[in-house]
Structures are given as structure tokens and as C-alpha cells.
Amino acid sequence: MTQHLTEDDVRGMAAYARIGLDDQELAQMTVDLNSIIDTLKPITEFDLEGVEPTFHPIGSLSNVMREDVEQPSFTQDEALANAPRQQDGSFLIPSILGEGGDR
Amino acid sequence: MPDIMQMGVRQIREGLAEGEFSAREVARAALDAIAERDGSVHAFLEITESQALEAADRVDAAAAQRALDELGPLAGVPVAFKDNMNQEGTHTTCSSRMLESYVSPYTATCVQRAIDAGGIPLGKLNMDEFAFGSSTETSAFGPTRNPWDLERVPGGSSGGSAAAVAAGMACVTLGSDTGGSIRQPASFCGVVGVKPTYGMVSRYGVVAFGSSLDQVGPFARSVEDAAWALQAICGHDPRDCTSQDLDIDFLSAVREGAQSIRGMRVGIVKEFLEAKGLSDEVREKIQEATGKLCDAGAEIVEVQLPHADAAISAYYVLGPCEAFSNLARFDSVRYGLADHGHKDLSGQYEASRAAGFGAEAKRRILLGSYLLSAGVYDTYYYPAQQVRTLITRDYVQAFEKCDAILAPASPRTAFKFGEISDPAQMYLSDIFTVPINIAGNGGMTVPVGLGSQTGLPVGVQIIAPQFKDANMLRVAAALEQAYGTASVAPEFAGEKAGE
């Protein structure tokens, strides 16, 4: 099996994807990802010179527009109903400025 | 009274119209069947009894006024939905701890249409977490068992949707299919499963996995029942700009089935039949089904799909990239699981997503994160989109020579729990189904009896040109005529049969 990724690489990707991994998970994830990436090799072996990419299965689609008029939508209460924490009609998060200062 | 839970859509409608039973009795029979059977199958994550009874009363009111036809194609039919479909007031968990306590504030278009068409909504169905898997083993709430053999998986990711129909706990269920998640479990559970052409059914309100690949479709025990469901859920929805405005008469296609197959050209793909990993019993069934179609008057032609090999690797590039992007929305702030033991927001993100996502979801997200990173993008992601062009072109060219393609649905019959533990090996369960999502075509599974080696259900896949989904229903109807209509799995069909 080719080593496509080191544990450090995986740690970096996990940080980018905002997923915490402990050391044991990190080791297993590195093994799994290397094994999966091995199976993707055929993609790198095609002669794709001049082949246009297909980003969407229906070729004929174009942008869909509508009049810019108000449509029924959630009330503030409905939008907040699933929020783990809320305050004064807003989503509540830890302080994002300065030294922590949680609430 | 005959067992309502073994009836099809038309029998239920006739029974209601003739006053043999009420929709309340149908709802009651379904809820009783779930109470009795789901302890061993575990297809349901939530049962919506009050919504079911409410819907049944609407149907009974329509029946009293002789207005069942006006109500819609699923009048009085017990239905249930994969748990990635929002239904207002229900939990929509995607079988993930991340959404364990999430309550839908709105209803997906496909769910709304099934209910508006007269369906009796029984509840929400188990699945692989966020639809990442082929066995329903990755559900955070425990696996679903295959009604044909409780030691085996039902397939996935729509395993609960397939098992509920196979065990006679619902007549029609909805699932979603990103790489085979309707067609593979339908094959494992011996039922009909349809993935329509991309764009046929609105994706609005269905939790996104791979937005350019996802499509919703029905499970049922007969091709006709699947057609009734398609009649209800297909069509343009202004809330999904990829949904198409087409008027396809699925029911006529099924009714004409056996006759209209005469002269139809059905393609057979050498690359598929020679594929590594295809079991002998599935290959035998494909050959047998080919013979039956030939006997019914179809013209069998050989077609080539030279890039068939590339599809699985293209899929495992594109799928995780789209999933990585779609699952970024789970931020522990607006909804979903949150770990509040952190002073800073990024700590909260990392801890919440670590606790909320299972191992397979993390693998796919991290794989997507890697594949979309600078430098790697040009090695895998962009070429995968170019390969997508080649695969799509293969299908366009193949369909110049035929009206539908007959192919395996899954390389083998249902496997045992824990039998496939290597993720890369599990991904090969989808080799015959992923190309269809990549090309955007319609594909469906129809059961063709039991395998000669394992004695378990085998399904074959029928693939249609884009938006010619009626073609595959015709072929499916012809096969059904040859093999007989799918039945409830033996263990769950016995007690009440013949009463």
C-alpha cells in the first residue's frame, strides 16, 4: 500500500474539517484513508486530454430565477427551535474575540 | 378478511372503495404489524401513530364521498420514509447522533406529495448514518436486520426502507439513492426499488449527501405499486431547481408491460458480466432473466460500457467531496449536537463534530477534505469529473443501440453482520449501481427469485436512458410476469396468510 498520507497530514485535514480526533482514531483513520486512496488510482491513469469535465448529470440545466418577492418562511422562533443554545432571539456561541470569556 | 399487510396499492384502493375495510383499519393493521415485527427487524426509528390515524381519517372521509380517486394515487396506502427526509414534527436523525434530537420544522416535497396523495405515514426508517454505507450497519441507533434472514444485513443505505416493505410493515416506502442506496437493499431484501433519473423527484427537504448524485425513489413489493408511488412523488418543484417538469405515465407503462416489451431492445453488458467479484448465482440469474426477456419477445443486444471500471473510483472521489461540503452545515450552533465544554468556537466545532459523527461519516468527510485540497484537486477531483464525461458518453452511446440495459444490482446476495469490515471492500458492493448515479440515468431493481447457492433473494437492475424511466418499468413488468410478484419474506408472511 502506498503511503499517501501521514498522521500529520490527517491531523491537518481534521483540523480543516473541524473534527477532533484522538491519537487512536488518528492512527486508524490514516490507515483507512491510505487504503481508500489506493483504490482511487484508476482515476489518475486515464488519458483525459481534451475531455471536458461534467459537474452535473443534466447538461441542459441553466440558472433558475424567480421574482424577488417575499415568500413564506420560518418565524424567528421556528428558526431557533433546534438551536442548542439561544439568547435574545439569536443563536448563542462562545465569544469569538479575545481570550475566551464564555458568556 | 385477507391480510391487509400483504396487499398492494390497487387491492387497498378497491377494498376501501367497496367498503371491505376502512383506512383506519389499514392504519391499525400497519401499526400492529410494526409492533409485532419490528422488534426483530428494527426498520423503524420513529412511529408516527397520530399522523397515521389523522391521514386515515382523511381517506375515510374521501371514501365516504366516493372521492378516493380525487385524493390521489396512494389513497389509504401505508407508507414510511427514510430518516433523511424531513417531515414536520418528526425527528429527522439521518441515523446520526448529530441529529438525534433534531425535530423537523418543515416537510420534504417527496414526503408531502406521498401524504397529499392519500398515503398513511407510519414513521421514519433506519439507514446508514447520513446514507454512508451499504449495509445499514453504520446507523448510530443499531442496524436493521434482513427479513429474509435476521443474521444478515438488509443492504444500505436505505436498509430500513427495504426491510419495512419486505417484512410487510408498509406497502410503499421512500428511500434515497446516491450510489445504489435504493437498488442494492431492494436486491438484498427481494423487493422492487426504483432510482428515477436525476431530476425526476424533488430533493427539497431531503438531507443532502451528494447533491449531483442524490435521487429519491420508492420501494414496493410490485412494479405496479412502485409506479403508483412514482405517479405521486415525481414532478417539478420550484424549491428544487434541478427538478424537471415532465409528464410520464408510469402506470400505463406497467400495464402495457408484457406486451410492449415485444420488439424492445434490451442491452447486455459484457464488462458487467465479466466483472471481478460477481458471484456465480447472480450471473446465473442475469442469464436466466435475459432468456425470459427474449422469450417475451425482447431483442437482446450486446452493448459496450468501456469505462465501467472507472465508475467506482470516480464515485469515491465525487461522493466524499460533495459530502464534505454538505456536512459542513453541522456546526453545533443552529441545530444538531453541541458540546458546550469549550471556551472558543473552534473547540466547540471540533468536539461537537467529533461526538456527533460516526467513523464512516468522519472517513468520508476527511477523504473529501483531502481530495479537495490544493494540489490533490488536480490529481483526483478534476479528472474524476472528466471521467464522468466518459462514463456518461458510454451510456449515451449504449442507448443508441438499446432501449434499456439489464445488469446486476449487487455482486452478491445479502452478507452477514460484520462480514465486510474493510471500508474499501464495502465500497465494492456498489460497483454496478454507482455508474448510474454518475451518469444521472434511471435504474431500478426487480426481484428474480432466490440464488442457487445462498437461497437468498437476487434482484436484477434495469437501466433506462435519462428521463425514459417508463422503459425500465416496462422491462420490470415483463420480468415480474415471468417470475411472479415479490412477496413478504416467509418469516413474516405465515401467520396471517389465508385467514
Coordinates of C-alpha atoms in Angstrom, one line a residue:
Chain A
M1 CA 0.0 0.0 0.0
T2 CA 1.3 3.4 -0.9
Q3 CA 1.6 6.0 1.9
H4 CA -0.4 8.9 0.5
L5 CA -0.9 10.5 3.9
T6 CA 1.0 10.6 7.2
E7 CA -0.7 11.0 10.6
D8 CA 0.3 14.7 10.5
D9 CA -1.5 15.2 7.2
V10 CA -4.6 13.6 8.6
R11 CA -4.4 15.8 11.7
G12 CA -4.2 18.9 9.4
M13 CA -7.2 17.7 7.3
A14 CA -9.2 17.0 10.5
A15 CA -8.5 20.5 11.8
Y16 CA -9.6 21.9 8.4
A17 CA -12.8 19.8 8.6
R18 CA -13.3 20.8 12.2
I19 CA -13.4 17.2 13.5
G20 CA -11.4 16.4 16.7
L21 CA -9.6 13.0 16.5
D22 CA -7.8 11.3 19.4
D23 CA -4.5 9.5 18.8
Q24 CA -6.1 6.1 18.4
E25 CA -8.6 7.5 15.9
L26 CA -5.9 9.3 14.1
A27 CA -3.8 6.2 13.6
Q28 CA -6.8 4.1 12.3
M29 CA -8.1 6.9 10.1
T30 CA -4.6 7.2 8.5
V31 CA -4.6 3.5 7.7
D32 CA -8.2 3.6 6.3
L33 CA -7.7 6.7 4.2
N34 CA -4.5 5.4 2.7
S35 CA -6.2 2.1 1.8
I36 CA -9.2 4.0 0.2
I37 CA -7.0 6.4 -1.7
D38 CA -5.2 3.4 -3.2
T39 CA -8.4 2.3 -4.7
L40 CA -8.9 5.7 -6.4
K41 CA -5.8 5.1 -8.6
P42 CA -7.7 4.3 -11.8
I43 CA -8.7 8.0 -11.9
T44 CA -5.1 9.0 -12.4
E45 CA -4.5 6.6 -15.2
F46 CA -6.9 7.8 -17.9
D47 CA -5.9 9.7 -21.0
L48 CA -8.1 12.7 -20.4
E49 CA -6.5 15.1 -22.9
G50 CA -9.2 17.4 -24.2
V51 CA -12.1 15.8 -22.2
E52 CA -14.4 18.4 -20.7
P53 CA -15.5 17.8 -17.1
T54 CA -19.1 17.1 -16.2
F55 CA -20.0 18.7 -13.0
H56 CA -23.7 17.9 -13.2
P57 CA -25.6 15.0 -14.7
I58 CA -28.2 17.1 -16.5
G59 CA -26.4 19.0 -19.2
S60 CA -29.2 21.3 -20.3
L61 CA -29.8 23.0 -16.9
S62 CA -29.4 26.7 -16.7
N63 CA -29.9 29.1 -13.8
V64 CA -33.5 29.3 -12.5
M65 CA -34.7 32.7 -11.5
R66 CA -37.8 34.0 -9.8
E67 CA -39.3 37.4 -9.0
D68 CA -37.7 38.9 -5.9
V69 CA -40.8 38.9 -3.7
E70 CA -41.2 37.8 -0.2
Q71 CA -42.1 34.1 0.3
P72 CA -43.5 32.5 3.5
S73 CA -40.6 31.4 5.7
F74 CA -39.8 30.4 9.3
T75 CA -40.6 32.7 12.1
Q76 CA -37.7 33.6 14.4
D77 CA -39.0 31.1 17.0
E78 CA -39.2 28.3 14.4
A79 CA -35.7 29.0 13.1
L80 CA -34.4 28.9 16.7
A81 CA -36.3 25.8 17.8
N82 CA -33.5 23.4 17.2
A83 CA -30.7 25.7 18.4
P84 CA -28.6 24.1 21.2
R85 CA -28.3 27.5 22.8
Q86 CA -30.0 30.8 22.2
Q87 CA -30.3 34.2 23.7
D88 CA -32.5 37.2 22.9
G89 CA -33.7 35.7 19.7
S90 CA -30.2 34.8 18.5
F91 CA -28.0 31.7 18.2
L92 CA -25.6 31.8 21.2
I93 CA -21.9 30.9 20.6
P94 CA -18.8 31.2 22.7
S95 CA -17.0 34.5 22.4
I96 CA -15.0 34.7 19.2
L97 CA -13.0 37.7 20.2
G98 CA -10.2 37.9 22.7
E99 CA -9.5 35.4 25.5
G100 CA -12.5 33.0 25.7
G101 CA -14.8 34.9 28.0
D102 CA -17.6 32.4 27.6
R103 CA -20.8 34.5 28.4
Chain B
M1 CA -60.6 -10.7 5.9
P2 CA -57.4 -11.2 3.9
D3 CA -54.2 -9.8 5.4
I4 CA -54.1 -6.1 4.6
M5 CA -50.3 -6.0 5.1
Q6 CA -49.8 -8.3 2.1
M7 CA -52.0 -6.2 -0.2
G8 CA -50.8 -3.9 -3.0
V9 CA -51.9 -0.4 -3.8
R10 CA -54.7 -1.4 -6.1
Q11 CA -56.2 -4.0 -3.7
I12 CA -56.2 -1.5 -0.9
R13 CA -57.9 1.1 -3.0
E14 CA -60.5 -1.5 -4.2
G15 CA -61.1 -2.7 -0.6
L16 CA -61.7 0.9 0.5
A17 CA -63.9 1.8 -2.4
E18 CA -66.1 -1.3 -1.8
G19 CA -66.2 -0.7 2.0
E20 CA -64.5 -4.0 2.8
F21 CA -62.3 -2.2 5.3
S22 CA -61.7 1.4 6.3
A23 CA -58.4 3.4 6.1
R24 CA -58.5 3.4 9.9
E25 CA -58.4 -0.4 9.8
V26 CA -55.5 -0.2 7.3
A27 CA -53.6 2.1 9.6
R28 CA -54.3 -0.1 12.6
A29 CA -53.2 -3.2 10.8
A30 CA -49.9 -1.5 9.8
L31 CA -49.2 -0.2 13.3
D32 CA -50.0 -3.6 14.7
A33 CA -47.6 -5.3 12.2
I34 CA -44.9 -2.8 13.2
A35 CA -45.5 -3.5 16.9
E36 CA -45.3 -7.2 16.3
R37 CA -42.5 -7.5 13.8
D38 CA -40.2 -4.5 14.2
G39 CA -38.7 -5.8 17.4
S40 CA -36.8 -8.4 15.3
V41 CA -36.2 -6.2 12.2
H42 CA -35.6 -2.7 13.6
A43 CA -36.6 -0.9 10.4
F44 CA -38.3 2.0 12.2
L45 CA -36.6 4.7 14.2
E46 CA -39.9 6.6 15.0
I47 CA -43.5 5.7 14.6
T48 CA -45.9 8.5 13.8
E49 CA -49.2 7.0 15.0
S50 CA -51.1 10.2 15.4
Q51 CA -50.2 11.4 11.8
A52 CA -51.1 7.9 10.5
L53 CA -54.6 8.0 12.1
E54 CA -55.2 11.6 11.1
A55 CA -54.3 10.7 7.4
A56 CA -56.5 7.6 7.6
D57 CA -59.5 9.7 8.7
R58 CA -59.0 12.0 5.7
V59 CA -59.0 8.9 3.5
D60 CA -62.1 7.6 5.1
A61 CA -63.8 10.9 4.7
A62 CA -62.9 10.8 1.0
A63 CA -64.1 7.2 0.7
A64 CA -67.5 8.2 2.2
Q65 CA -67.9 10.8 -0.5
R66 CA -66.7 8.3 -3.2
A67 CA -63.7 10.7 -3.8
L68 CA -60.8 8.3 -3.5
D69 CA -59.6 9.0 -7.0
E70 CA -59.5 12.7 -6.4
L71 CA -57.5 12.1 -3.2
G72 CA -54.6 10.6 -5.2
P73 CA -52.7 7.5 -6.2
L74 CA -51.7 6.4 -2.7
A75 CA -55.2 6.6 -1.0
G76 CA -55.1 4.6 2.1
V77 CA -51.7 3.1 1.4
P78 CA -49.4 2.6 4.4
V79 CA -46.2 4.5 3.7
A80 CA -43.0 5.3 5.6
F81 CA -40.0 7.5 4.9
K82 CA -36.2 7.2 5.2
D83 CA -35.0 9.2 8.1
N84 CA -33.1 11.7 6.0
M85 CA -36.5 13.1 4.8
N86 CA -37.9 16.0 6.8
Q87 CA -41.5 15.5 8.0
E88 CA -42.7 18.3 10.2
G89 CA -42.9 17.4 13.8
T90 CA -40.9 14.2 13.4
H91 CA -37.3 13.6 14.3
T92 CA -35.1 13.5 11.2
T93 CA -31.9 11.9 12.5
C94 CA -30.2 10.5 9.4
S95 CA -29.4 7.7 11.9
S96 CA -26.7 10.0 13.4
R97 CA -26.1 11.2 17.0
M98 CA -25.5 14.6 15.3
L99 CA -29.3 14.9 14.7
E100 CA -30.6 12.7 17.5
S101 CA -32.8 15.5 19.0
Y102 CA -33.5 17.5 15.8
V103 CA -37.2 18.0 15.1
S104 CA -38.1 18.9 11.5
P105 CA -39.8 22.3 11.3
Y106 CA -40.9 21.6 7.7
T107 CA -41.7 18.8 5.3
A108 CA -39.8 17.5 2.3
T109 CA -41.6 17.7 -1.0
C110 CA -41.5 14.0 -1.7
V111 CA -43.0 13.3 1.8
Q112 CA -45.6 15.9 1.3
R113 CA -46.6 14.5 -2.0
A114 CA -46.9 11.0 -0.7
I115 CA -49.2 12.2 2.1
D116 CA -51.2 14.5 -0.2
A117 CA -51.7 11.5 -2.4
G118 CA -53.5 9.8 0.4
G119 CA -50.6 7.8 1.9
I120 CA -50.8 6.9 5.6
P121 CA -47.5 7.9 7.1
L122 CA -46.3 5.3 9.6
G123 CA -42.9 6.6 10.6
K124 CA -39.3 7.1 9.8
L125 CA -36.9 4.4 8.7
N126 CA -33.4 3.4 9.7
M127 CA -30.4 4.0 7.3
D128 CA -26.7 4.1 7.3
E129 CA -25.5 7.3 9.0
F130 CA -26.1 10.1 6.6
A131 CA -26.5 7.4 3.9
F132 CA -22.8 6.5 4.1
G133 CA -22.8 2.7 3.7
S134 CA -24.2 -0.4 2.0
S135 CA -25.4 -2.4 5.0
T136 CA -27.3 -0.1 7.5
E137 CA -24.6 -1.2 10.0
T138 CA -23.3 2.4 10.4
S139 CA -26.6 3.6 11.9
A140 CA -25.9 5.2 15.3
F141 CA -29.1 3.5 16.5
G142 CA -28.3 -0.1 15.7
P143 CA -28.6 -2.0 12.4
T144 CA -31.7 -3.1 10.6
R145 CA -32.0 -6.9 10.0
N146 CA -32.8 -8.5 6.7
P147 CA -36.4 -10.0 7.0
W148 CA -35.3 -13.0 4.9
D149 CA -32.5 -13.9 7.3
L150 CA -32.2 -11.9 10.5
E151 CA -28.5 -12.8 10.8
R152 CA -27.9 -10.8 7.6
V153 CA -27.8 -7.1 6.6
P154 CA -30.7 -5.6 4.6
G155 CA -28.2 -3.7 2.4
G156 CA -28.0 0.1 2.5
S157 CA -28.1 2.8 2.9
S158 CA -31.9 2.7 2.7
G159 CA -31.9 -0.6 4.6
G160 CA -34.9 0.3 6.8
S161 CA -37.0 1.3 3.7
A162 CA -36.3 -2.1 2.0
A163 CA -36.8 -4.2 5.2
A164 CA -40.1 -2.5 6.1
V165 CA -41.6 -3.5 2.8
A166 CA -40.1 -7.0 2.8
A167 CA -41.4 -7.7 6.3
G168 CA -44.9 -6.4 5.4
M169 CA -44.8 -3.4 7.8
A170 CA -45.5 -0.9 4.9
C171 CA -46.8 -1.2 1.4
V172 CA -44.6 1.6 -0.1
T173 CA -41.6 3.3 1.4
L174 CA -39.3 6.1 0.1
G175 CA -35.6 5.9 0.1
S176 CA -32.7 7.9 -1.4
D177 CA -30.0 6.6 -3.8
T178 CA -26.6 8.3 -4.2
G179 CA -24.6 5.3 -5.3
G180 CA -27.0 2.4 -5.1
S181 CA -28.8 3.0 -1.8
I182 CA -32.2 2.1 -3.2
R183 CA -31.2 -0.6 -5.7
Q184 CA -28.8 -2.7 -3.6
P185 CA -31.1 -3.0 -0.5
A186 CA -34.0 -3.8 -2.8
S187 CA -31.9 -6.7 -4.2
F188 CA -30.9 -7.9 -0.7
C189 CA -34.5 -7.8 0.6
G190 CA -36.2 -9.2 -2.5
V191 CA -38.3 -6.2 -3.3
V192 CA -38.7 -3.6 -6.1
G193 CA -36.7 -0.4 -5.7
V194 CA -36.6 2.5 -8.2
K195 CA -34.0 5.2 -8.5
P196 CA -35.5 7.6 -11.1
T197 CA -33.5 9.7 -13.5
Y198 CA -31.8 12.6 -11.6
G199 CA -34.3 15.4 -11.5
M200 CA -37.5 13.3 -11.6
V201 CA -38.2 13.7 -7.8
S202 CA -37.6 16.9 -5.9
R203 CA -34.7 16.7 -3.4
Y204 CA -36.1 19.6 -1.3
G205 CA -36.1 18.7 2.4
V206 CA -34.0 15.5 1.9
V207 CA -30.8 15.9 3.8
A208 CA -28.1 16.2 1.2
F209 CA -25.2 13.8 0.8
G210 CA -24.0 14.2 -2.8
S211 CA -26.1 16.9 -4.4
S212 CA -25.2 16.0 -8.0
L213 CA -25.9 12.3 -7.4
D214 CA -28.8 12.0 -4.8
Q215 CA -32.3 10.9 -6.0
V216 CA -35.4 9.9 -4.1
G217 CA -37.4 6.8 -5.1
P218 CA -39.9 4.2 -3.9
F219 CA -39.6 0.6 -2.6
A220 CA -42.6 -1.7 -3.1
R221 CA -43.5 -5.4 -3.5
S222 CA -44.7 -5.0 -7.1
V223 CA -43.7 -2.9 -10.1
E224 CA -47.2 -1.5 -10.2
D225 CA -47.1 -0.3 -6.7
A226 CA -43.8 1.4 -7.4
A227 CA -45.4 3.0 -10.4
W228 CA -48.3 4.4 -8.2
A229 CA -45.7 5.8 -5.9
L230 CA -43.8 7.4 -8.7
Q231 CA -47.0 8.9 -10.0
A232 CA -47.4 10.6 -6.6
I233 CA -43.9 11.9 -6.0
C234 CA -42.4 12.8 -9.4
G235 CA -42.7 16.2 -10.9
H236 CA -41.4 19.7 -10.9
D237 CA -40.9 21.6 -7.6
P238 CA -40.0 25.2 -7.6
R239 CA -37.9 24.6 -4.5
D240 CA -35.5 22.3 -6.3
C241 CA -34.1 23.9 -9.4
T242 CA -32.8 20.6 -10.7
S243 CA -36.3 19.0 -10.7
Q244 CA -37.8 18.5 -14.1
D245 CA -41.2 19.2 -15.5
L246 CA -42.2 16.0 -17.3
D247 CA -45.4 14.1 -17.6
I248 CA -44.6 10.4 -17.6
D249 CA -47.4 7.9 -17.3
F250 CA -45.7 5.2 -15.2
L251 CA -48.9 3.2 -14.7
S252 CA -49.6 2.8 -18.4
A253 CA -46.0 1.7 -18.9
V254 CA -46.6 -1.1 -16.3
R255 CA -50.0 -2.1 -17.6
E256 CA -48.6 -2.4 -21.2
G257 CA -45.5 -4.1 -19.7
A258 CA -45.6 -7.6 -21.0
Q259 CA -47.0 -6.7 -24.5
S260 CA -44.9 -3.6 -25.0
I261 CA -41.7 -5.5 -24.4
R262 CA -42.1 -7.2 -27.8
G263 CA -39.5 -5.6 -30.1
M264 CA -37.9 -3.6 -27.3
R265 CA -34.1 -3.8 -27.4
V266 CA -32.6 -4.8 -24.1
G267 CA -28.8 -4.3 -23.8
I268 CA -26.5 -6.8 -22.1
V269 CA -23.1 -5.5 -20.9
K270 CA -20.1 -7.9 -21.2
E271 CA -18.0 -5.7 -18.9
F272 CA -20.6 -6.2 -16.1
L273 CA -20.9 -10.0 -16.6
E274 CA -17.2 -10.5 -16.5
A275 CA -16.6 -8.2 -13.5
K276 CA -14.4 -9.4 -10.8
G277 CA -16.4 -10.2 -7.7
L278 CA -19.7 -11.0 -9.4
S279 CA -21.0 -14.2 -7.7
D280 CA -22.0 -17.2 -9.9
E281 CA -25.5 -17.2 -8.6
V282 CA -26.1 -13.6 -9.6
R283 CA -24.5 -14.2 -13.0
E284 CA -26.8 -17.2 -13.5
K285 CA -29.8 -15.0 -12.6
I286 CA -28.9 -12.4 -15.1
Q287 CA -28.5 -15.0 -17.8
E288 CA -31.8 -16.6 -16.8
A289 CA -33.6 -13.2 -16.8
T290 CA -32.1 -12.4 -20.3
G291 CA -33.6 -15.6 -21.5
K292 CA -37.0 -14.8 -20.1
L293 CA -37.0 -11.3 -21.7
C294 CA -36.0 -13.0 -25.0
D295 CA -38.9 -15.4 -24.6
A296 CA -41.3 -12.5 -24.0
G297 CA -40.2 -11.0 -27.4
A298 CA -37.5 -8.6 -26.5
E299 CA -34.5 -8.3 -28.7
I300 CA -31.3 -8.8 -26.8
V301 CA -28.3 -6.8 -28.0
E302 CA -24.8 -6.6 -26.6
V303 CA -23.6 -3.1 -25.7
Q304 CA -20.3 -1.8 -24.5
L305 CA -19.5 0.4 -21.5
P306 CA -15.8 0.7 -21.8
H307 CA -15.3 2.9 -18.8
A308 CA -17.4 0.8 -16.4
D309 CA -14.3 0.0 -14.4
A310 CA -13.6 3.7 -13.7
A311 CA -17.0 4.4 -12.2
I312 CA -16.3 3.1 -8.7
S313 CA -13.2 5.2 -8.2
A314 CA -14.9 8.3 -9.8
Y315 CA -17.7 7.8 -7.3
Y316 CA -15.5 7.5 -4.3
V317 CA -13.8 10.8 -5.4
L318 CA -17.0 12.7 -6.2
G319 CA -19.2 11.4 -3.4
P320 CA -16.9 12.3 -0.5
C321 CA -16.1 15.7 -2.0
E322 CA -19.8 16.6 -2.1
A323 CA -20.4 15.1 1.3
F324 CA -17.5 17.0 2.8
S325 CA -19.2 20.2 1.5
N326 CA -22.7 19.3 2.5
L327 CA -21.8 18.1 6.0
A328 CA -20.1 21.4 6.8
R329 CA -23.5 22.7 7.8
F330 CA -23.5 20.7 11.1
D331 CA -21.9 23.5 13.1
S332 CA -23.4 22.8 16.6
V333 CA -24.9 26.3 16.6
R334 CA -28.1 26.3 14.5
Y335 CA -29.1 22.7 15.2
G336 CA -27.6 19.4 16.0
L337 CA -25.4 18.0 18.7
A338 CA -23.3 20.6 20.6
D339 CA -20.5 20.1 23.2
H340 CA -20.5 23.2 25.3
G341 CA -17.4 22.4 27.3
H342 CA -15.2 24.8 25.3
K343 CA -14.4 28.4 25.7
D344 CA -13.8 29.0 22.0
L345 CA -15.9 28.4 19.0
S346 CA -13.5 26.2 17.0
G347 CA -13.1 24.0 20.1
Q348 CA -16.9 23.6 20.2
Y349 CA -17.0 22.8 16.5
E350 CA -14.3 20.1 16.8
A351 CA -15.7 18.5 19.9
S352 CA -19.3 18.6 18.7
R353 CA -18.5 17.1 15.2
A354 CA -16.2 14.5 16.9
A355 CA -19.0 13.4 19.1
G356 CA -21.8 13.7 16.5
F357 CA -20.4 11.9 13.5
G358 CA -19.6 8.1 13.4
A359 CA -16.5 6.6 12.0
E360 CA -17.7 6.2 8.4
A361 CA -19.0 9.8 8.3
K362 CA -15.6 11.0 9.5
R363 CA -13.8 8.9 6.9
R364 CA -15.9 10.4 4.1
I365 CA -15.6 14.0 5.4
L366 CA -11.8 13.6 5.8
L367 CA -11.5 11.9 2.4
G368 CA -13.4 14.8 0.8
S369 CA -11.2 17.3 2.7
Y370 CA -8.1 15.6 1.3
L371 CA -9.4 15.3 -2.3
L372 CA -10.4 19.0 -2.5
S373 CA -7.1 20.3 -1.0
A374 CA -4.7 22.3 -3.1
G375 CA -2.6 20.1 -5.4
V376 CA -4.7 17.0 -4.8
Y377 CA -7.7 18.5 -6.5
D378 CA -5.9 18.3 -9.9
T379 CA -4.9 14.7 -9.3
Y380 CA -8.3 13.3 -8.4
Y381 CA -11.3 15.6 -8.3
Y382 CA -10.9 17.3 -11.7
P383 CA -10.0 14.1 -13.5
A384 CA -13.0 12.4 -11.8
Q385 CA -15.3 15.0 -13.4
Q386 CA -13.6 14.3 -16.7
V387 CA -14.1 10.5 -16.2
R388 CA -17.7 11.4 -15.5
T389 CA -18.0 12.7 -19.0
L390 CA -16.6 9.4 -20.4
I391 CA -19.0 7.3 -18.4
T392 CA -22.0 9.5 -19.4
R393 CA -20.9 9.3 -23.0
D394 CA -20.7 5.4 -22.7
Y395 CA -24.3 5.3 -21.7
V396 CA -25.5 7.7 -24.4
Q397 CA -23.8 5.6 -27.0
A398 CA -25.1 2.3 -25.5
F399 CA -28.6 3.7 -25.6
E400 CA -28.3 4.4 -29.3
K401 CA -28.4 0.6 -29.6
C402 CA -31.0 -0.3 -27.0
D403 CA -34.0 0.9 -25.0
A404 CA -32.9 -0.4 -21.6
I405 CA -30.0 -2.3 -20.1
L406 CA -30.2 -5.4 -17.9
A407 CA -27.4 -5.6 -15.3
P408 CA -26.6 -7.0 -11.9
A409 CA -27.8 -4.8 -9.0
S410 CA -25.3 -6.1 -6.4
P411 CA -22.4 -8.5 -7.0
R412 CA -23.8 -10.9 -4.4
T413 CA -26.7 -11.7 -2.1
A414 CA -27.1 -10.3 1.5
F415 CA -24.0 -10.8 3.7
K416 CA -23.8 -11.4 7.4
F417 CA -23.3 -8.7 10.0
G418 CA -19.7 -7.8 10.4
E419 CA -18.7 -9.9 7.4
I420 CA -17.2 -7.0 5.5
S421 CA -15.2 -4.8 7.9
D422 CA -12.7 -3.2 5.4
P423 CA -14.2 0.1 4.2
A424 CA -12.6 -0.2 0.7
Q425 CA -14.1 -3.7 0.4
M426 CA -17.5 -2.5 1.4
Y427 CA -17.4 0.2 -1.3
L428 CA -17.3 -2.6 -4.0
S429 CA -20.9 -3.5 -3.0
D430 CA -21.8 -0.6 -5.3
I431 CA -19.9 -1.4 -8.5
F432 CA -23.0 -2.0 -10.6
T433 CA -25.0 0.9 -9.2
V434 CA -22.7 3.9 -8.9
P435 CA -22.2 4.4 -12.6
I436 CA -25.9 5.2 -13.0
N437 CA -25.7 8.0 -10.4
I438 CA -22.7 9.3 -12.1
A439 CA -24.4 9.4 -15.5
G440 CA -27.7 10.5 -13.9
N441 CA -29.8 7.8 -15.6
G442 CA -32.7 5.9 -14.0
G443 CA -32.1 2.5 -12.6
M444 CA -34.3 0.0 -10.8
T445 CA -34.1 -3.4 -9.1
V446 CA -36.7 -6.1 -9.6
P447 CA -36.5 -9.4 -7.8
V448 CA -35.9 -12.5 -9.8
G449 CA -36.2 -15.3 -7.2
L450 CA -33.6 -16.9 -4.9
G451 CA -29.9 -17.5 -5.6
S452 CA -28.9 -21.1 -6.3
Q453 CA -26.1 -21.0 -3.8
T454 CA -27.3 -19.0 -0.8
G455 CA -31.1 -19.3 -1.3
L456 CA -31.4 -15.6 -0.7
P457 CA -33.2 -13.0 -2.8
V458 CA -31.5 -11.8 -6.0
G459 CA -32.5 -8.6 -7.8
V460 CA -31.5 -7.6 -11.3
Q461 CA -31.0 -4.0 -12.3
I462 CA -32.7 -2.4 -15.3
I463 CA -31.2 0.9 -16.5
A464 CA -33.0 3.5 -18.7
P465 CA -31.9 6.4 -20.8
Q466 CA -32.3 9.7 -19.0
F467 CA -35.9 10.6 -18.5
K468 CA -37.1 7.5 -20.3
D469 CA -37.9 5.8 -16.9
A470 CA -41.0 4.3 -18.4
N471 CA -38.7 2.0 -20.4
M472 CA -37.3 0.3 -17.3
L473 CA -40.8 -0.1 -15.8
R474 CA -41.9 -1.9 -18.9
V475 CA -38.9 -4.4 -18.7
A476 CA -39.5 -4.8 -15.0
A477 CA -43.2 -5.6 -15.5
A478 CA -42.2 -8.2 -18.1
L479 CA -39.7 -9.8 -15.6
E480 CA -42.3 -9.7 -12.9
Q481 CA -44.7 -11.5 -15.1
A482 CA -42.1 -14.2 -15.7
Y483 CA -41.0 -14.5 -12.0
G484 CA -44.1 -13.6 -10.1
T485 CA -44.7 -10.7 -7.8
A486 CA -42.5 -10.2 -4.8
S487 CA -44.0 -11.4 -1.5
V488 CA -43.5 -10.6 2.1
A489 CA -40.5 -12.5 3.5
P490 CA -41.5 -16.0 4.6
E491 CA -40.9 -15.5 8.3
F492 CA -43.4 -12.6 8.3
A493 CA -45.9 -13.9 5.7
G494 CA -47.0 -17.0 7.5
E495 CA -49.2 -16.3 10.5
K496 CA -52.0 -14.2 8.9
A497 CA -51.8 -15.7 5.4
G498 CA -55.0 -17.4 4.4
E499 CA -57.1 -16.1 7.2

